[in-house]
PDB file of C-alpha atoms in Angstrom:
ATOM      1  CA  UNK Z   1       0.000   0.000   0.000  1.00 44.00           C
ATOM      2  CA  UNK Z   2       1.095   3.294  -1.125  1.00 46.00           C
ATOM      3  CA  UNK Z   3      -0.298   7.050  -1.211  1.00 50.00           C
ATOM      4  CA  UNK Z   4      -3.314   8.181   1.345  1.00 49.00           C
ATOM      5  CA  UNK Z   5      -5.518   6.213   3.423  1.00 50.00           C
ATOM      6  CA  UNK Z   6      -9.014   6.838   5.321  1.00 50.00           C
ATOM      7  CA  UNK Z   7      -9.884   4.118   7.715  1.00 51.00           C
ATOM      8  CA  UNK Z   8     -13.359   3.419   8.209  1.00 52.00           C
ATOM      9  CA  UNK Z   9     -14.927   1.569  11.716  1.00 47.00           C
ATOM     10  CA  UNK Z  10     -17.794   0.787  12.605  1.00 51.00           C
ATOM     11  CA  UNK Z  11     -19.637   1.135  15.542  1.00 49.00           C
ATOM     12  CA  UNK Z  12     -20.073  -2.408  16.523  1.00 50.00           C
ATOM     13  CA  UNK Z  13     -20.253  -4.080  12.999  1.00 51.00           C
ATOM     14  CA  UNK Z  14     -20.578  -7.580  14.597  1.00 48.00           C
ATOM     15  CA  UNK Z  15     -24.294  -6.466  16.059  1.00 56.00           C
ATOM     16  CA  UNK Z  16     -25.072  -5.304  12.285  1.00 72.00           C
ATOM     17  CA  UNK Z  17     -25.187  -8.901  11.349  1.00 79.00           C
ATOM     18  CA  UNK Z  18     -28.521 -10.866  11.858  1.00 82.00           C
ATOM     19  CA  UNK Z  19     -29.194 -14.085  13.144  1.00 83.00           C
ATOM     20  CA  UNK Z  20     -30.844 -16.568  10.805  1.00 84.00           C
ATOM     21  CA  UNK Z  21     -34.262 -17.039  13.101  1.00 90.00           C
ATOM     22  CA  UNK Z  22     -33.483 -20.722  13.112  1.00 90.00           C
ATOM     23  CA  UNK Z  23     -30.153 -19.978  14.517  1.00 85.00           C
ATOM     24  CA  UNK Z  24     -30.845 -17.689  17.631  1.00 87.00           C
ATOM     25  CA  UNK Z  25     -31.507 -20.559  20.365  1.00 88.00           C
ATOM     26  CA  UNK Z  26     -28.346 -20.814  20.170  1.00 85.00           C
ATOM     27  CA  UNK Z  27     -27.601 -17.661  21.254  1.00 83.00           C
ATOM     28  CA  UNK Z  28     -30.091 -17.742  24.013  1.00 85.00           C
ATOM     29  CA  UNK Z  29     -29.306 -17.325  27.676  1.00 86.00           C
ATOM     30  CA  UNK Z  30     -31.442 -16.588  30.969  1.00 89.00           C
ATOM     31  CA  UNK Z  31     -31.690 -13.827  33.577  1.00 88.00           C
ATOM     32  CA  UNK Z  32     -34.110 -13.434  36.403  1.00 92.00           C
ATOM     33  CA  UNK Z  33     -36.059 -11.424  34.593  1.00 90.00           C
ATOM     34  CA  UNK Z  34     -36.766 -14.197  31.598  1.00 88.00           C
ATOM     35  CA  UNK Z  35     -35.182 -16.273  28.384  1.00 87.00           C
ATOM     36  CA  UNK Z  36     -33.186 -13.954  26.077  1.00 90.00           C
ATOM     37  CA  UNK Z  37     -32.520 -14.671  22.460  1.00 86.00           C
ATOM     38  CA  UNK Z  38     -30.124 -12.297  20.535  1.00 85.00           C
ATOM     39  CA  UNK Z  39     -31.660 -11.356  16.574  1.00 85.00           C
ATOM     40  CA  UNK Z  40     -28.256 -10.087  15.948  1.00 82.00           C
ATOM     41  CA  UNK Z  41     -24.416 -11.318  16.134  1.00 79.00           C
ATOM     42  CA  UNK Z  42     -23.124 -10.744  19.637  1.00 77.00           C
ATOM     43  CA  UNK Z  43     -19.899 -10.085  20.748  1.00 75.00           C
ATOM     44  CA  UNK Z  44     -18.167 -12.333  22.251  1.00 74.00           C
ATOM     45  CA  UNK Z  45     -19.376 -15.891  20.905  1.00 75.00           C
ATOM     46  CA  UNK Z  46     -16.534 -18.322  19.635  1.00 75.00           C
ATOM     47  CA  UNK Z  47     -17.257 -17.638  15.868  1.00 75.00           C
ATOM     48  CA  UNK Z  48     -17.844 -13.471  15.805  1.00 77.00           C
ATOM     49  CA  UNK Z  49     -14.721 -12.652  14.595  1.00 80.00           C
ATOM     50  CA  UNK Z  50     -14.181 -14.967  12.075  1.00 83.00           C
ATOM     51  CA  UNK Z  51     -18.325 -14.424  10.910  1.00 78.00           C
ATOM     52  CA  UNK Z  52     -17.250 -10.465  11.257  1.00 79.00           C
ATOM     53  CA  UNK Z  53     -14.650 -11.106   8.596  1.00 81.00           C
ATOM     54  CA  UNK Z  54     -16.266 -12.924   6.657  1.00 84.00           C
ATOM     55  CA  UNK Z  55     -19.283 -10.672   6.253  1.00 83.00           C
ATOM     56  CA  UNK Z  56     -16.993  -7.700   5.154  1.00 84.00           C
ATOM     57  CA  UNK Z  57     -15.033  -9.358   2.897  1.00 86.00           C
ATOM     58  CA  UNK Z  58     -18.140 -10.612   1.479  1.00 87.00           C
ATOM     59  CA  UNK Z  59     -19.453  -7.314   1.262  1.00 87.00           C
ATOM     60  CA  UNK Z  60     -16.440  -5.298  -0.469  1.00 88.00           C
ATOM     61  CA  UNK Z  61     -15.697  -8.366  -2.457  1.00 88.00           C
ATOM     62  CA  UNK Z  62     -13.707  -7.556  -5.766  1.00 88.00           C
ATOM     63  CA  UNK Z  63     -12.616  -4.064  -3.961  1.00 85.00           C
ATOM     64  CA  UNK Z  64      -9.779  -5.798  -1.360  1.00 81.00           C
ATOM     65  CA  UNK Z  65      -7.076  -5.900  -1.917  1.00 82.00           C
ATOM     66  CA  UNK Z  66      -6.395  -3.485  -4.674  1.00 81.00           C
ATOM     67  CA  UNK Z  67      -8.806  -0.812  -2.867  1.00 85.00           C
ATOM     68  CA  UNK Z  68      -9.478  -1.518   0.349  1.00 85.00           C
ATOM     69  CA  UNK Z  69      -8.252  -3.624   3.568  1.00 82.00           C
ATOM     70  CA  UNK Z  70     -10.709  -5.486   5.459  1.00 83.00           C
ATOM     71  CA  UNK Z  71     -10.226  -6.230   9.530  1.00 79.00           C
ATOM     72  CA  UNK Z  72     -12.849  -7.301  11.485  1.00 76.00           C
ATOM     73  CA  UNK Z  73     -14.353  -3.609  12.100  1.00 73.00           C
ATOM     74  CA  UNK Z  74     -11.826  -1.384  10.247  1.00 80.00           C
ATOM     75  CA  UNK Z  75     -11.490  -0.923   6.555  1.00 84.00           C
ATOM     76  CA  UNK Z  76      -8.555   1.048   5.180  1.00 83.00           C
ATOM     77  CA  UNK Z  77      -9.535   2.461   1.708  1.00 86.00           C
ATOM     78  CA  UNK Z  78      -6.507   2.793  -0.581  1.00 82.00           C
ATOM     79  CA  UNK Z  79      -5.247   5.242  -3.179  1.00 82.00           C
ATOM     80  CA  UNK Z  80      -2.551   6.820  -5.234  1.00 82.00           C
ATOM     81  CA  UNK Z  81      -4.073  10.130  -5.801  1.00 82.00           C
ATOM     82  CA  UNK Z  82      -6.268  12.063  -3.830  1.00 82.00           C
ATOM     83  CA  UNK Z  83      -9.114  11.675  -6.882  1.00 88.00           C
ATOM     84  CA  UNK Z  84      -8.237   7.787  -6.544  1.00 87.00           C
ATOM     85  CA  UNK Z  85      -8.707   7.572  -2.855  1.00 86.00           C
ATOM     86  CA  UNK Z  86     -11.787   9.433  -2.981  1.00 88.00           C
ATOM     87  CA  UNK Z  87     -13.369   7.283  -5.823  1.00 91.00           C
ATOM     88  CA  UNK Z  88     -12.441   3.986  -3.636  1.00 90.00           C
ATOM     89  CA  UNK Z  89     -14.210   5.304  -0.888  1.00 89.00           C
ATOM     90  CA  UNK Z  90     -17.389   6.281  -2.477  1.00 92.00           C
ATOM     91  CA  UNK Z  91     -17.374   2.613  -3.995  1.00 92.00           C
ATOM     92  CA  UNK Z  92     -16.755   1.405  -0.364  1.00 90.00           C
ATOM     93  CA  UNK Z  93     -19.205   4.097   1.565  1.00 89.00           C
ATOM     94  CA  UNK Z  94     -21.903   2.167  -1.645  1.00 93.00           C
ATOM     95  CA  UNK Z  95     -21.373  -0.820  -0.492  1.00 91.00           C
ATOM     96  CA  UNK Z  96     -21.961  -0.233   2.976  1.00 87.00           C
ATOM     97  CA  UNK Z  97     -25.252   1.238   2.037  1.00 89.00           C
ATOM     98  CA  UNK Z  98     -26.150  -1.577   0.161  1.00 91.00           C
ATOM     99  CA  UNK Z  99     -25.501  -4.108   2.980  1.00 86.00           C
ATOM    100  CA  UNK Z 100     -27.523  -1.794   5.439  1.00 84.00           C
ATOM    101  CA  UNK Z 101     -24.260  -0.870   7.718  1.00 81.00           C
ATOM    102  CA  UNK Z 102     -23.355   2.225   9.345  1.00 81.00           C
ATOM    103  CA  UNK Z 103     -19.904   3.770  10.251  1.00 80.00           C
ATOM    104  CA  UNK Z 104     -18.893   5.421  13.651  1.00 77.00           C
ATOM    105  CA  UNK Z 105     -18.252   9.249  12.225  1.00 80.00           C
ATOM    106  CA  UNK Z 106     -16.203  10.010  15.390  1.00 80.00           C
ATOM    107  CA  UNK Z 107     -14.085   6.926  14.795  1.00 78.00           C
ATOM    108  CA  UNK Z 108     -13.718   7.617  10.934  1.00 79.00           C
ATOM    109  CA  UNK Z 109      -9.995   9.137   9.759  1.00 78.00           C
ATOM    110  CA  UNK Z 110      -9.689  10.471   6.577  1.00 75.00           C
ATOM    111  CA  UNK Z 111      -7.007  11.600   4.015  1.00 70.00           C
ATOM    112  CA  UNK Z 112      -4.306   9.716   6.391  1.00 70.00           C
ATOM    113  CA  UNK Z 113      -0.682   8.959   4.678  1.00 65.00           C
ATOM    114  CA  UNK Z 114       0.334   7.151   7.598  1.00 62.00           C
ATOM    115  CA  UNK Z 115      -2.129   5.034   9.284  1.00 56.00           C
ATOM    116  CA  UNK Z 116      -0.850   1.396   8.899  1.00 53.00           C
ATOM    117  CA  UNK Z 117       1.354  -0.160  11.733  1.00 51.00           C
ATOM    118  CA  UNK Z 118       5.158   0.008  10.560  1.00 47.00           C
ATOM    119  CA  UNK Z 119       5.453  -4.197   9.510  1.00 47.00           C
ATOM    120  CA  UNK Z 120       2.712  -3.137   6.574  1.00 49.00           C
ATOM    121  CA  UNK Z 121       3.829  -0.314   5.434  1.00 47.00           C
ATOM    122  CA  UNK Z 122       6.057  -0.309   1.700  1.00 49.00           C
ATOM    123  CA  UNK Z 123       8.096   2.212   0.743  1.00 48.00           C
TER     124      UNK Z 123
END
């Protein structure tokens, strides 16, 4: 990766993802004050992360890796130029639409040069 960067993250994109109805006893747990089924992807269970993943790269599939990064909640739109970078993003920010997801605006960077740790980095 090369040129600017935005990172995008979302606000808790694991409890975007729903639970197929046939799916959510086994999410279920109970308090005092009943039974509890979650209707979306909770935090937490064995296979979140990897479903997280999945479910992004799913949804910005043919963009990574040439214009955009995918981990777990942050996505790190790519590009050469500044018209580049902004023309990823609004392919990215479409896709996220599409899917029905929503970013965390306070926890959004944009026009970064230097937002991957040092090991990914190429000079």
């Amino acid at each position: 990766l090369y040129g600017r960067e935005e990172i995008c993250h979302h606000p808790r994109p694991v409890l975007q993802i729903e639970v197929h109805s046939e799916d959510r006893a086994k999410t279920a747990f109970s308090l005092p004050s009943g039974f509890f089924e979650f209707t979306t992807l909770p935090m937490g269970l064995a296979t979140s992360a990897a479903t997280c993943q999945r479910v992004m790269k799913k949804i910005l599939q043919n963009l990574c890796p040439s214009k955009c990064l995918v981990y777990l909640d942050d996505v790190i739109v790519c590009g050469t130029t500044v018209t580049e970078l902004l023309d990823n993003l609004a392919k990215v920010l479409t896709r996220y639409q599409d899917a029905g997801l929503t970013l965390n605006p306070r926890k959004c960077k944009f026009i970064q040069t230097d937002s991957l740790p040092r090991p990914h980095r190429q000079k």
